[in-house]
Amino acid sequence: MIRKLLIANRGEIAVRIIRVCREMGIETVAVYSEADKDSLHAQLADEAICIGPAPSSESYLNMERIMSATLVSGADAIHPGFGFLSENARFAEFCEQCGVTFVGPDSRVIQNLGNKQIARNTMVAAGVPVIPGTDKPVMDVETGQKEAQRIGYPVIVKAALGGGGKGMRTAYQPEEFALAFQTAQKEAQMAFGDGTMYIEHYVEHPRHIEFQILADSQGNVIHLGERDCSIQRNHQKTVEESPSAAVSEELRKKMGEAAVKAARAAHYVNAGTIEFLLEKNDRFYFMEMNTRIQVEHPVTEWVTGIDLVKEQIKIASGMTLGITQEDVMIRGHAIECRINAENPAKNFRPCPGTIRELHFPGGQGIRVDTDIYAGYTIPPYYDSMVAKLIVHGDTREEAIAKMQSALGEVIIEGIDTNVDFQFEIISDPKYQSGDFDIEFLSDFSPVQ
Ligand code: MV4
């Protein structure tokens, strides 16, 4: 059993984790940087420990400081949230060595899924559909060029240790290959200290569909349906929803079975997400598996009625899943809009500062996950997301109408936000029709 949990994170996700711990009777320890002394997560936890200066590298990314706080406070588990150390295999291993429960999968599982080439090969062996591509690391242009020819253009060069869009370049013709490969490899070397690359056929205009899974340590694996995360800009998701307008009951069953197969093949335990690309002809391909709780988890919680963070903690405590696949029902439709402190008119430039006035909507079918309050000063050191607005309706149309009403009610004075930009997106006829793909925001220009 977990009696005391340290949250190795900040912001709304730290608050989200503290709240469920309180409900479960688990004591909480917050860690915070010098820039976060007035933060809500530090105030809400039973204990709060300052772990260092503002830069993440000296606080939320510093494993030794976080482990010291854990041992000093007597916490028996760490929840890493998302970002920061959440998918760091070395940190999970450090927890294992210190006898602290890491709320997430085994360090070796994180390591194997973090290497996208290994993950790809695992899925091929398990019979999960993957995009045609290379099965061995590609280190140089010449080898890559031959492989690209075999795979067929257009191709995409990806870093083995990449993910989320870093160290990735496309080539539409052989003439473009050398430059694409070299640029991607250089970027990978810089970002991950490793220039191991792999190549795939480039799928044009797909949707990004991800499946939530839950796996316990007794070998039970279930899926909780999909999230459509096609509305994104520079690999930053902005609107997410569940279910997807593009996924029929029949396709959900097929993709869900593939997701469960993928989790089993990876020997996965805890909550995880399988990312797929989905083509218009309903063909789908495994892309990567994320081993953390995701920002967009509330849309899945709302259509399934399952508290994902609670399940994560129960699984980490060794408990058996209390739900079978047959128990999982998808009810209604949920949409999430991420609210960022940024200025869309100035190339989405982050806009930290002091919140002068604040009002969030409420009522039936509206949820706000946030850590900001009136008078709070958003520090400039971290991610610009300050709130998530999540709505639930019986139908997609009702959820969209509710989101329009909810966004219209938001008041955040003192900083710039993307609230109006989000309103334009969900009011767009193309978005409302449900007929969009990952390029949606590339050609999107809001009417001013
Ligand atoms: C792709 C792809 C098309 N074809 N792979 C983007 C992040 C990383 N998870 C992989 N990504 C992509 N891989 C092949 N073979 C297109 C993307 C992609 C993308 C995927 C999901 C959501 C948004 C995206 C934006 C640009 C590119």
Tab-separated table of C-alpha atoms and ligand atoms in Angstrom:
chain	number	residue	atom	x	y	z
A	1	MET	CA	0.000	0.000	0.000
A	2	ILE	CA	1.061	3.588	-0.650
A	3	ARG	CA	0.702	5.712	2.526
A	4	LYS	CA	2.541	8.843	1.486
A	5	LEU	CA	3.124	10.039	-2.073
A	6	LEU	CA	5.540	12.659	-3.357
A	7	ILE	CA	4.459	14.528	-6.479
A	8	ALA	CA	7.505	15.253	-8.654
A	9	ASN	CA	5.741	17.915	-10.688
A	10	ARG	CA	4.040	21.316	-10.564
A	11	GLY	CA	1.006	23.080	-12.015
A	12	GLU	CA	-2.456	21.693	-12.599
A	13	ILE	CA	-1.302	18.052	-12.804
A	14	ALA	CA	0.319	18.262	-9.355
A	15	VAL	CA	-2.972	19.674	-8.028
A	16	ARG	CA	-4.907	16.909	-9.819
A	17	ILE	CA	-2.748	14.220	-8.153
A	18	ILE	CA	-2.919	15.842	-4.677
A	19	ARG	CA	-6.729	15.965	-4.875
A	20	VAL	CA	-7.124	12.263	-5.625
A	21	CYS	CA	-4.637	11.369	-2.865
A	22	ARG	CA	-6.714	13.313	-0.348
A	23	GLU	CA	-9.782	11.394	-1.506
A	24	MET	CA	-7.882	8.091	-1.169
A	25	GLY	CA	-6.490	8.891	2.296
A	26	ILE	CA	-2.909	9.089	1.033
A	27	GLU	CA	-0.633	11.776	2.527
A	28	THR	CA	0.989	14.097	-0.003
A	29	VAL	CA	4.360	15.780	-0.345
A	30	ALA	CA	4.762	18.584	-2.879
A	31	VAL	CA	8.152	19.685	-4.182
A	32	TYR	CA	8.557	23.192	-5.526
A	33	SER	CA	11.216	25.459	-6.980
A	34	GLU	CA	12.096	28.902	-5.631
A	35	ALA	CA	9.922	30.359	-8.423
A	36	ASP	CA	6.945	28.278	-7.222
A	37	LYS	CA	6.785	29.256	-3.546
A	38	ASP	CA	3.284	30.749	-4.024
A	39	SER	CA	2.059	27.918	-6.209
A	40	LEU	CA	-1.229	26.163	-5.489
A	41	HIS	CA	0.310	22.672	-5.483
A	42	ALA	CA	2.734	23.640	-2.701
A	43	GLN	CA	-0.147	25.054	-0.655
A	44	LEU	CA	-2.549	22.146	-1.145
A	45	ALA	CA	-0.194	19.307	-0.242
A	46	ASP	CA	0.191	18.094	3.351
A	47	GLU	CA	3.897	18.956	3.163
A	48	ALA	CA	5.922	21.021	0.713
A	49	ILE	CA	9.682	20.919	0.204
A	50	CYS	CA	11.685	23.463	-1.765
A	51	ILE	CA	14.079	21.561	-4.032
A	52	GLY	CA	16.060	24.351	-5.668
A	53	PRO	CA	16.211	27.368	-7.982
A	54	ALA	CA	13.741	28.178	-10.750
A	55	PRO	CA	15.375	26.458	-13.741
A	56	SER	CA	13.934	22.930	-14.185
A	57	SER	CA	17.435	21.469	-14.439
A	58	GLU	CA	18.040	22.573	-10.843
A	59	SER	CA	14.633	21.588	-9.471
A	60	TYR	CA	11.954	19.500	-11.218
A	61	LEU	CA	14.536	17.673	-13.351
A	62	ASN	CA	17.031	17.129	-10.539
A	63	MET	CA	16.738	13.447	-9.552
A	64	GLU	CA	18.978	13.626	-6.483
A	65	ARG	CA	17.097	16.553	-4.976
A	66	ILE	CA	13.735	14.919	-5.584
A	67	MET	CA	14.931	11.641	-4.108
A	68	SER	CA	16.327	13.465	-1.049
A	69	ALA	CA	12.942	15.110	-0.510
A	70	THR	CA	11.275	11.709	-0.838
A	71	LEU	CA	13.523	9.997	1.698
A	72	VAL	CA	13.526	12.910	4.166
A	73	SER	CA	9.712	13.129	4.119
A	74	GLY	CA	9.267	9.378	4.418
A	75	ALA	CA	7.176	9.139	1.240
A	76	ASP	CA	6.947	5.587	-0.102
A	77	ALA	CA	6.031	6.494	-3.686
A	78	ILE	CA	6.611	9.135	-6.378
A	79	HIS	CA	4.094	10.229	-8.998
A	80	PRO	CA	5.993	11.925	-11.843
A	81	GLY	CA	3.001	13.557	-13.594
A	82	PHE	CA	3.811	14.451	-17.228
A	83	GLY	CA	6.855	16.146	-18.734
A	84	PHE	CA	9.932	16.552	-16.481
A	85	LEU	CA	11.098	13.084	-15.266
A	86	SER	CA	7.891	11.228	-16.169
A	87	GLU	CA	9.406	9.167	-19.016
A	88	ASN	CA	12.978	9.071	-17.764
A	89	ALA	CA	14.043	5.408	-17.417
A	90	ARG	CA	17.038	6.388	-15.281
A	91	PHE	CA	14.748	8.108	-12.779
A	92	ALA	CA	12.403	5.106	-12.596
A	93	GLU	CA	15.480	2.907	-12.050
A	94	PHE	CA	16.724	5.269	-9.330
A	95	CYS	CA	13.356	4.846	-7.566
A	96	GLU	CA	13.631	1.065	-7.856
A	97	GLN	CA	17.139	1.160	-6.353
A	98	CYS	CA	15.961	3.366	-3.466
A	99	GLY	CA	12.977	1.151	-2.683
A	100	VAL	CA	10.512	3.879	-3.659
A	101	THR	CA	7.429	2.973	-5.738
A	102	PHE	CA	7.443	4.795	-9.077
A	103	VAL	CA	3.862	5.371	-10.243
A	104	GLY	CA	4.395	4.150	-13.781
A	105	PRO	CA	5.833	1.156	-15.583
A	106	ASP	CA	9.124	-0.627	-14.894
A	107	SER	CA	12.297	1.303	-15.849
A	108	ARG	CA	13.201	-1.296	-18.510
A	109	VAL	CA	9.769	-0.933	-20.110
A	110	ILE	CA	10.215	2.868	-20.239
A	111	GLN	CA	13.676	2.369	-21.731
A	112	ASN	CA	12.444	-0.007	-24.457
A	113	LEU	CA	9.446	2.125	-25.412
A	114	GLY	CA	11.626	5.261	-25.338
A	115	ASN	CA	13.682	3.775	-28.131
A	116	LYS	CA	11.234	4.119	-31.015
A	117	GLN	CA	13.102	1.613	-33.208
A	118	ILE	CA	12.944	-1.057	-30.482
A	119	ALA	CA	9.279	-0.195	-29.849
A	120	ARG	CA	8.582	-0.524	-33.607
A	121	ASN	CA	10.256	-3.930	-33.804
A	122	THR	CA	8.361	-5.132	-30.699
A	123	MET	CA	5.072	-4.176	-32.378
A	124	VAL	CA	6.008	-5.839	-35.677
A	125	ALA	CA	6.794	-9.064	-33.783
A	126	ALA	CA	3.453	-8.828	-31.940
A	127	GLY	CA	1.460	-8.311	-35.157
A	128	VAL	CA	0.458	-4.699	-34.432
A	129	PRO	CA	0.293	-2.727	-37.709
A	130	VAL	CA	3.241	-0.361	-38.169
A	131	ILE	CA	4.118	2.011	-41.016
A	132	PRO	CA	6.459	0.439	-43.631
A	133	GLY	CA	9.992	1.347	-42.567
A	134	THR	CA	13.415	0.211	-41.436
A	135	ASP	CA	13.976	-2.531	-38.864
A	136	LYS	CA	17.630	-1.704	-38.148
A	137	PRO	CA	19.259	1.538	-36.972
A	138	VAL	CA	20.325	3.839	-39.835
A	139	MET	CA	23.484	5.835	-39.110
A	140	ASP	CA	24.454	7.320	-42.493
A	141	VAL	CA	22.961	8.966	-45.595
A	142	GLU	CA	23.965	6.214	-48.068
A	143	THR	CA	22.247	3.403	-46.138
A	144	GLY	CA	19.275	5.670	-45.549
A	145	GLN	CA	18.953	6.522	-49.228
A	146	LYS	CA	18.783	2.828	-50.187
A	147	GLU	CA	16.207	2.128	-47.493
A	148	ALA	CA	14.114	5.148	-48.563
A	149	GLN	CA	14.099	3.851	-52.139
A	150	ARG	CA	12.892	0.433	-50.922
A	151	ILE	CA	10.206	1.943	-48.635
A	152	GLY	CA	8.967	4.429	-51.254
A	153	TYR	CA	8.727	8.233	-51.160
A	154	PRO	CA	7.634	10.361	-49.398
A	155	VAL	CA	9.612	9.229	-46.344
A	156	ILE	CA	10.145	10.558	-42.848
A	157	VAL	CA	13.472	10.309	-41.015
A	158	LYS	CA	13.058	9.974	-37.242
A	159	ALA	CA	15.420	9.845	-34.277
A	160	ALA	CA	15.365	6.503	-32.422
A	161	LEU	CA	15.318	8.391	-29.109
A	162	GLY	CA	12.930	11.081	-30.430
A	163	GLY	CA	9.185	11.414	-30.067
A	164	GLY	CA	6.847	14.347	-30.040
A	165	GLY	CA	8.334	15.674	-33.267
A	166	LYS	CA	11.973	16.339	-32.336
A	167	GLY	CA	14.700	15.091	-34.704
A	168	MET	CA	12.225	14.462	-37.522
A	169	ARG	CA	12.384	15.495	-41.222
A	170	THR	CA	10.444	14.528	-44.345
A	171	ALA	CA	11.746	13.969	-47.879
A	172	TYR	CA	9.308	13.896	-50.797
A	173	GLN	CA	11.945	12.973	-53.396
A	174	PRO	CA	15.381	11.302	-53.429
A	175	GLU	CA	16.996	14.724	-54.048
A	176	GLU	CA	15.710	15.926	-50.674
A	177	PHE	CA	16.886	12.900	-48.721
A	178	ALA	CA	20.486	13.791	-47.818
A	179	LEU	CA	19.585	17.196	-46.368
A	180	ALA	CA	16.558	15.811	-44.481
A	181	PHE	CA	18.639	13.002	-42.989
A	182	GLN	CA	21.559	15.221	-41.984
A	183	THR	CA	19.316	17.885	-40.436
A	184	ALA	CA	17.295	15.331	-38.459
A	185	GLN	CA	20.444	13.527	-37.312
A	186	LYS	CA	22.165	16.732	-36.202
A	187	GLU	CA	19.044	17.741	-34.255
A	188	ALA	CA	18.868	14.268	-32.663
A	189	GLN	CA	22.540	14.404	-31.708
A	190	MET	CA	21.981	17.797	-30.065
A	191	ALA	CA	18.729	16.911	-28.281
A	192	PHE	CA	19.346	13.288	-27.245
A	193	GLY	CA	23.120	12.885	-27.562
A	194	ASP	CA	22.443	10.078	-30.021
A	195	GLY	CA	22.272	10.114	-33.822
A	196	THR	CA	20.574	6.753	-34.330
A	197	MET	CA	17.850	7.197	-36.948
A	198	TYR	CA	15.072	5.143	-38.540
A	199	ILE	CA	13.009	5.754	-41.633
A	200	GLU	CA	9.314	5.290	-42.390
A	201	HIS	CA	7.024	5.922	-45.307
A	202	TYR	CA	5.437	9.338	-44.704
A	203	VAL	CA	1.681	9.078	-44.193
A	204	GLU	CA	-0.012	12.215	-45.534
A	205	HIS	CA	-3.059	13.845	-43.897
A	206	PRO	CA	-3.681	11.262	-41.167
A	207	ARG	CA	-5.488	11.800	-37.896
A	208	HIS	CA	-3.690	11.368	-34.594
A	209	ILE	CA	-5.728	8.842	-32.631
A	210	GLU	CA	-4.442	7.549	-29.301
A	211	PHE	CA	-5.817	4.752	-27.127
A	212	GLN	CA	-5.779	4.838	-23.347
A	213	ILE	CA	-4.911	1.506	-21.760
A	214	LEU	CA	-4.772	0.253	-18.174
A	215	ALA	CA	-2.642	-2.747	-17.250
A	216	ASP	CA	-2.251	-4.239	-13.763
A	217	SER	CA	0.636	-6.300	-12.393
A	218	GLN	CA	-1.492	-9.479	-12.625
A	219	GLY	CA	-1.535	-9.294	-16.422
A	220	ASN	CA	-4.986	-7.773	-16.971
A	221	VAL	CA	-4.995	-5.226	-19.809
A	222	ILE	CA	-7.984	-3.160	-20.963
A	223	HIS	CA	-8.452	-0.155	-23.236
A	224	LEU	CA	-10.643	2.879	-22.500
A	225	GLY	CA	-11.300	3.964	-26.063
A	226	GLU	CA	-9.567	6.671	-28.051
A	227	ARG	CA	-8.768	10.372	-27.989
A	228	ASP	CA	-8.589	12.394	-31.187
A	229	CYS	CA	-5.602	14.729	-30.885
A	230	SER	CA	-5.385	15.875	-34.500
A	231	ILE	CA	-5.827	19.559	-33.589
A	232	GLN	CA	-2.227	20.529	-32.841
A	233	ARG	CA	0.328	23.160	-33.745
A	234	ASN	CA	4.062	22.405	-33.835
A	235	HIS	CA	3.340	19.110	-32.044
A	236	GLN	CA	1.545	20.982	-29.248
A	237	LYS	CA	-1.988	19.638	-28.929
A	238	THR	CA	-4.616	22.318	-28.431
A	239	VAL	CA	-8.028	20.602	-28.606
A	240	GLU	CA	-8.582	16.937	-27.755
A	241	GLU	CA	-11.764	14.896	-27.711
A	242	SER	CA	-13.195	11.488	-26.990
A	243	PRO	CA	-14.617	9.624	-28.792
A	244	SER	CA	-13.202	10.557	-32.210
A	245	ALA	CA	-15.658	11.614	-34.921
A	246	ALA	CA	-13.648	9.348	-37.266
A	247	VAL	CA	-13.825	6.123	-35.240
A	248	SER	CA	-16.829	3.809	-35.630
A	249	GLU	CA	-17.768	1.183	-33.046
A	250	GLU	CA	-16.223	-1.438	-35.317
A	251	LEU	CA	-12.954	0.461	-35.824
A	252	ARG	CA	-12.743	1.157	-32.058
A	253	LYS	CA	-12.881	-2.573	-31.421
A	254	LYS	CA	-10.109	-3.255	-33.952
A	255	MET	CA	-7.824	-0.427	-32.798
A	256	GLY	CA	-8.557	-1.174	-29.138
A	257	GLU	CA	-7.556	-4.804	-29.617
A	258	ALA	CA	-4.329	-3.652	-31.319
A	259	ALA	CA	-3.645	-1.264	-28.411
A	260	VAL	CA	-4.095	-4.058	-25.857
A	261	LYS	CA	-1.845	-6.302	-27.943
A	262	ALA	CA	0.786	-3.536	-28.046
A	263	ALA	CA	0.682	-3.068	-24.253
A	264	ARG	CA	0.998	-6.812	-23.680
A	265	ALA	CA	3.919	-7.091	-26.104
A	266	ALA	CA	5.725	-4.319	-24.161
A	267	HIS	CA	5.030	-6.103	-20.796
A	268	TYR	CA	3.342	-2.887	-19.809
A	269	VAL	CA	1.999	-2.191	-16.289
A	270	ASN	CA	0.112	1.018	-15.274
A	271	ALA	CA	-1.761	3.594	-17.403
A	272	GLY	CA	-0.344	4.089	-20.887
A	273	THR	CA	-1.195	5.516	-24.280
A	274	ILE	CA	-0.759	3.955	-27.708
A	275	GLU	CA	-0.462	6.558	-30.473
A	276	PHE	CA	-1.757	5.632	-33.905
A	277	LEU	CA	-1.916	7.419	-37.228
A	278	LEU	CA	-5.311	6.821	-38.848
A	279	GLU	CA	-5.848	7.167	-42.606
A	280	LYS	CA	-9.141	8.078	-44.288
A	281	ASN	CA	-9.544	4.469	-45.456
A	282	ASP	CA	-9.554	3.341	-41.793
A	283	ARG	CA	-6.045	1.915	-42.003
A	284	PHE	CA	-4.139	2.598	-38.802
A	285	TYR	CA	-0.541	2.275	-37.718
A	286	PHE	CA	1.276	2.184	-34.374
A	287	MET	CA	3.489	5.255	-33.921
A	288	GLU	CA	4.709	5.269	-30.335
A	289	MET	CA	3.644	4.397	-26.800
A	290	ASN	CA	3.651	6.993	-24.022
A	291	THR	CA	4.344	5.725	-20.531
A	292	ARG	CA	2.978	8.702	-18.570
A	293	ILE	CA	-0.417	10.100	-17.587
A	294	GLN	CA	-1.258	12.514	-20.408
A	295	VAL	CA	-2.443	16.115	-20.332
A	296	GLU	CA	-5.641	15.098	-22.143
A	297	HIS	CA	-6.586	12.236	-19.763
A	298	PRO	CA	-9.765	14.020	-18.500
A	299	VAL	CA	-11.691	13.463	-21.753
A	300	THR	CA	-11.245	9.714	-21.309
A	301	GLU	CA	-12.205	9.982	-17.632
A	302	TRP	CA	-15.412	11.721	-18.562
A	303	VAL	CA	-16.658	9.331	-21.227
A	304	THR	CA	-15.713	6.220	-19.214
A	305	GLY	CA	-16.347	7.424	-15.651
A	306	ILE	CA	-12.934	6.034	-14.630
A	307	ASP	CA	-10.489	8.117	-12.546
A	308	LEU	CA	-7.192	7.437	-14.321
A	309	VAL	CA	-4.902	8.841	-11.636
A	310	LYS	CA	-6.666	6.771	-8.986
A	311	GLU	CA	-6.203	3.690	-11.173
A	312	GLN	CA	-2.498	4.534	-11.612
A	313	ILE	CA	-2.004	4.652	-7.841
A	314	LYS	CA	-3.994	1.437	-7.265
A	315	ILE	CA	-1.999	-0.382	-9.939
A	316	ALA	CA	1.302	0.877	-8.476
A	317	SER	CA	0.133	-0.466	-5.087
A	318	GLY	CA	-0.192	-3.919	-6.661
A	319	MET	CA	-3.984	-3.971	-6.772
A	320	THR	CA	-5.890	-5.886	-9.440
A	321	LEU	CA	-7.970	-3.876	-11.948
A	322	GLY	CA	-11.551	-3.765	-10.734
A	323	ILE	CA	-12.867	-3.312	-14.272
A	324	THR	CA	-13.028	-5.699	-17.228
A	325	GLN	CA	-13.209	-4.709	-20.912
A	326	GLU	CA	-16.939	-5.512	-20.881
A	327	ASP	CA	-17.457	-3.008	-18.050
A	328	VAL	CA	-16.045	-0.137	-20.148
A	329	MET	CA	-18.817	1.947	-21.733
A	330	ILE	CA	-18.220	5.095	-23.759
A	331	ARG	CA	-20.922	7.568	-22.715
A	332	GLY	CA	-21.476	10.870	-24.518
A	333	HIS	CA	-18.738	13.119	-25.826
A	334	ALA	CA	-15.960	15.071	-24.076
A	335	ILE	CA	-13.759	17.893	-25.409
A	336	GLU	CA	-10.743	19.545	-23.791
A	337	CYS	CA	-9.279	22.951	-24.658
A	338	ARG	CA	-5.847	23.777	-23.305
A	339	ILE	CA	-5.653	27.331	-22.022
A	340	ASN	CA	-2.154	28.781	-22.390
A	341	ALA	CA	-0.591	32.048	-21.253
A	342	GLU	CA	0.455	33.049	-24.767
A	343	ASN	CA	-0.362	35.518	-27.520
A	344	PRO	CA	-1.656	33.841	-30.725
A	345	ALA	CA	-1.268	37.130	-32.644
A	346	LYS	CA	2.434	37.285	-31.746
A	347	ASN	CA	3.340	33.818	-32.980
A	348	PHE	CA	2.009	32.266	-29.755
A	349	ARG	CA	4.707	33.978	-27.705
A	350	PRO	CA	4.464	32.912	-24.033
A	351	CYS	CA	2.992	35.590	-21.807
A	352	PRO	CA	3.765	35.041	-18.114
A	353	GLY	CA	2.648	37.685	-15.615
A	354	THR	CA	0.238	38.439	-12.788
A	355	ILE	CA	-3.434	37.405	-12.974
A	356	ARG	CA	-5.449	40.480	-12.049
A	357	GLU	CA	-8.942	39.097	-12.369
A	358	LEU	CA	-10.076	35.519	-12.834
A	359	HIS	CA	-13.364	33.792	-13.532
A	360	PHE	CA	-13.876	30.238	-14.765
A	361	PRO	CA	-17.165	28.739	-15.964
A	362	GLY	CA	-18.960	25.947	-14.132
A	363	GLY	CA	-22.200	24.032	-14.181
A	364	GLN	CA	-23.389	20.720	-15.558
A	365	GLY	CA	-20.793	19.024	-17.758
A	366	ILE	CA	-17.988	21.538	-17.210
A	367	ARG	CA	-14.633	20.797	-15.534
A	368	VAL	CA	-11.685	23.147	-15.050
A	369	ASP	CA	-8.275	21.718	-14.088
A	370	THR	CA	-6.007	24.610	-13.163
A	371	ASP	CA	-3.469	25.872	-10.653
A	372	ILE	CA	-3.920	29.627	-11.161
A	373	TYR	CA	-5.829	32.024	-8.894
A	374	ALA	CA	-6.475	35.787	-8.814
A	375	GLY	CA	-3.294	37.574	-7.753
A	376	TYR	CA	-1.048	34.652	-8.775
A	377	THR	CA	2.035	35.445	-10.863
A	378	ILE	CA	2.783	32.897	-13.594
A	379	PRO	CA	6.558	32.336	-13.619
A	380	PRO	CA	8.351	32.442	-16.995
A	381	TYR	CA	10.378	29.250	-16.495
A	382	TYR	CA	7.899	26.515	-17.312
A	383	ASP	CA	5.231	25.387	-19.783
A	384	SER	CA	2.664	28.064	-20.684
A	385	MET	CA	-0.400	25.873	-20.070
A	386	VAL	CA	-2.345	27.375	-17.154
A	387	ALA	CA	-5.676	25.555	-17.314
A	388	LYS	CA	-7.634	22.844	-19.054
A	389	LEU	CA	-11.288	23.392	-19.801
A	390	ILE	CA	-13.128	20.108	-20.276
A	391	VAL	CA	-16.795	19.699	-21.215
A	392	HIS	CA	-19.101	16.718	-21.549
A	393	GLY	CA	-22.319	16.444	-23.524
A	394	ASP	CA	-24.599	13.649	-24.719
A	395	THR	CA	-23.461	14.273	-28.303
A	396	ARG	CA	-20.507	15.922	-30.051
A	397	GLU	CA	-22.784	18.840	-31.045
A	398	GLU	CA	-23.843	19.373	-27.453
A	399	ALA	CA	-20.223	19.218	-26.253
A	400	ILE	CA	-19.186	21.818	-28.854
A	401	ALA	CA	-22.042	24.138	-27.832
A	402	LYS	CA	-21.110	23.709	-24.180
A	403	MET	CA	-17.452	24.481	-24.948
A	404	GLN	CA	-18.445	27.636	-26.821
A	405	SER	CA	-20.538	28.741	-23.857
A	406	ALA	CA	-17.781	27.856	-21.371
A	407	LEU	CA	-14.954	29.562	-23.307
A	408	GLY	CA	-17.151	32.634	-23.675
A	409	GLU	CA	-17.440	32.886	-19.901
A	410	VAL	CA	-13.703	32.687	-19.109
A	411	ILE	CA	-12.136	35.888	-17.756
A	412	ILE	CA	-8.369	35.961	-17.290
A	413	GLU	CA	-7.112	39.547	-16.882
A	414	GLY	CA	-3.474	40.606	-16.687
A	415	ILE	CA	-1.999	38.175	-19.216
A	416	ASP	CA	-2.666	37.192	-22.842
A	417	THR	CA	-4.259	33.815	-23.436
A	418	ASN	CA	-5.370	31.624	-26.339
A	419	VAL	CA	-9.018	31.520	-25.152
A	420	ASP	CA	-10.360	33.449	-28.174
A	421	PHE	CA	-8.204	31.356	-30.530
A	422	GLN	CA	-9.723	28.191	-29.030
A	423	PHE	CA	-13.215	29.659	-29.520
A	424	GLU	CA	-12.416	30.244	-33.222
A	425	ILE	CA	-11.214	26.650	-33.635
A	426	ILE	CA	-14.301	25.006	-32.169
A	427	SER	CA	-16.534	27.422	-34.110
A	428	ASP	CA	-14.870	26.506	-37.409
A	429	PRO	CA	-17.226	24.612	-39.792
A	430	LYS	CA	-14.449	22.149	-40.653
A	431	TYR	CA	-13.871	21.367	-36.976
A	432	GLN	CA	-17.607	21.092	-36.354
A	433	SER	CA	-18.072	18.724	-39.308
A	434	GLY	CA	-15.559	16.346	-37.729
A	435	ASP	CA	-13.693	16.148	-41.033
A	436	PHE	CA	-10.148	17.242	-40.148
A	437	ASP	CA	-6.633	15.829	-39.868
A	438	ILE	CA	-3.278	16.745	-38.307
A	439	GLU	CA	-2.850	19.566	-40.863
A	440	PHE	CA	-5.982	21.386	-39.621
A	441	LEU	CA	-4.127	24.183	-37.828
A	442	SER	CA	-1.520	24.598	-40.602
A	443	ASP	CA	-4.177	26.138	-42.865
A	444	PHE	CA	-6.241	27.664	-40.079
A	445	SER	CA	-6.600	31.439	-39.868
A	446	PRO	CA	-9.167	32.725	-37.407
A	447	VAL	CA	-11.564	35.410	-38.596
A	448	GLN	CA	-10.588	38.515	-36.609
B	1	MV4	C1	4.654	10.402	-38.779
B	1	MV4	C2	3.819	11.155	-39.615
B	1	MV4	C3	3.538	10.663	-40.871
B	1	MV4	N1	4.093	9.508	-41.286
B	1	MV4	N2	5.174	9.243	-39.237
B	1	MV4	C4	4.813	13.515	-35.139
B	1	MV4	C5	5.284	13.305	-33.731
B	1	MV4	C6	5.701	11.899	-33.605
B	1	MV4	N3	4.868	11.250	-32.626
B	1	MV4	C7	5.534	11.297	-34.947
B	1	MV4	N4	4.894	12.268	-35.798
B	1	MV4	C8	4.507	11.971	-37.066
B	1	MV4	N5	4.974	10.793	-37.558
B	1	MV4	C9	4.899	8.838	-40.460
B	1	MV4	N6	5.452	7.706	-40.893
B	1	MV4	C10	3.321	12.370	-39.132
B	1	MV4	C11	3.680	12.789	-37.860
B	1	MV4	C12	3.166	14.061	-37.471
B	1	MV4	C13	2.165	14.183	-36.532
B	1	MV4	C14	1.610	13.082	-35.897
B	1	MV4	C15	0.602	13.230	-34.969
B	1	MV4	C16	0.132	14.499	-34.658
B	1	MV4	C17	0.664	15.595	-35.285
B	1	MV4	C18	1.674	15.457	-36.213
B	1	MV4	C19	2.190	16.595	-36.830
B	1	MV4	C20	3.186	16.470	-37.741
B	1	MV4	C21	3.693	15.204	-38.057
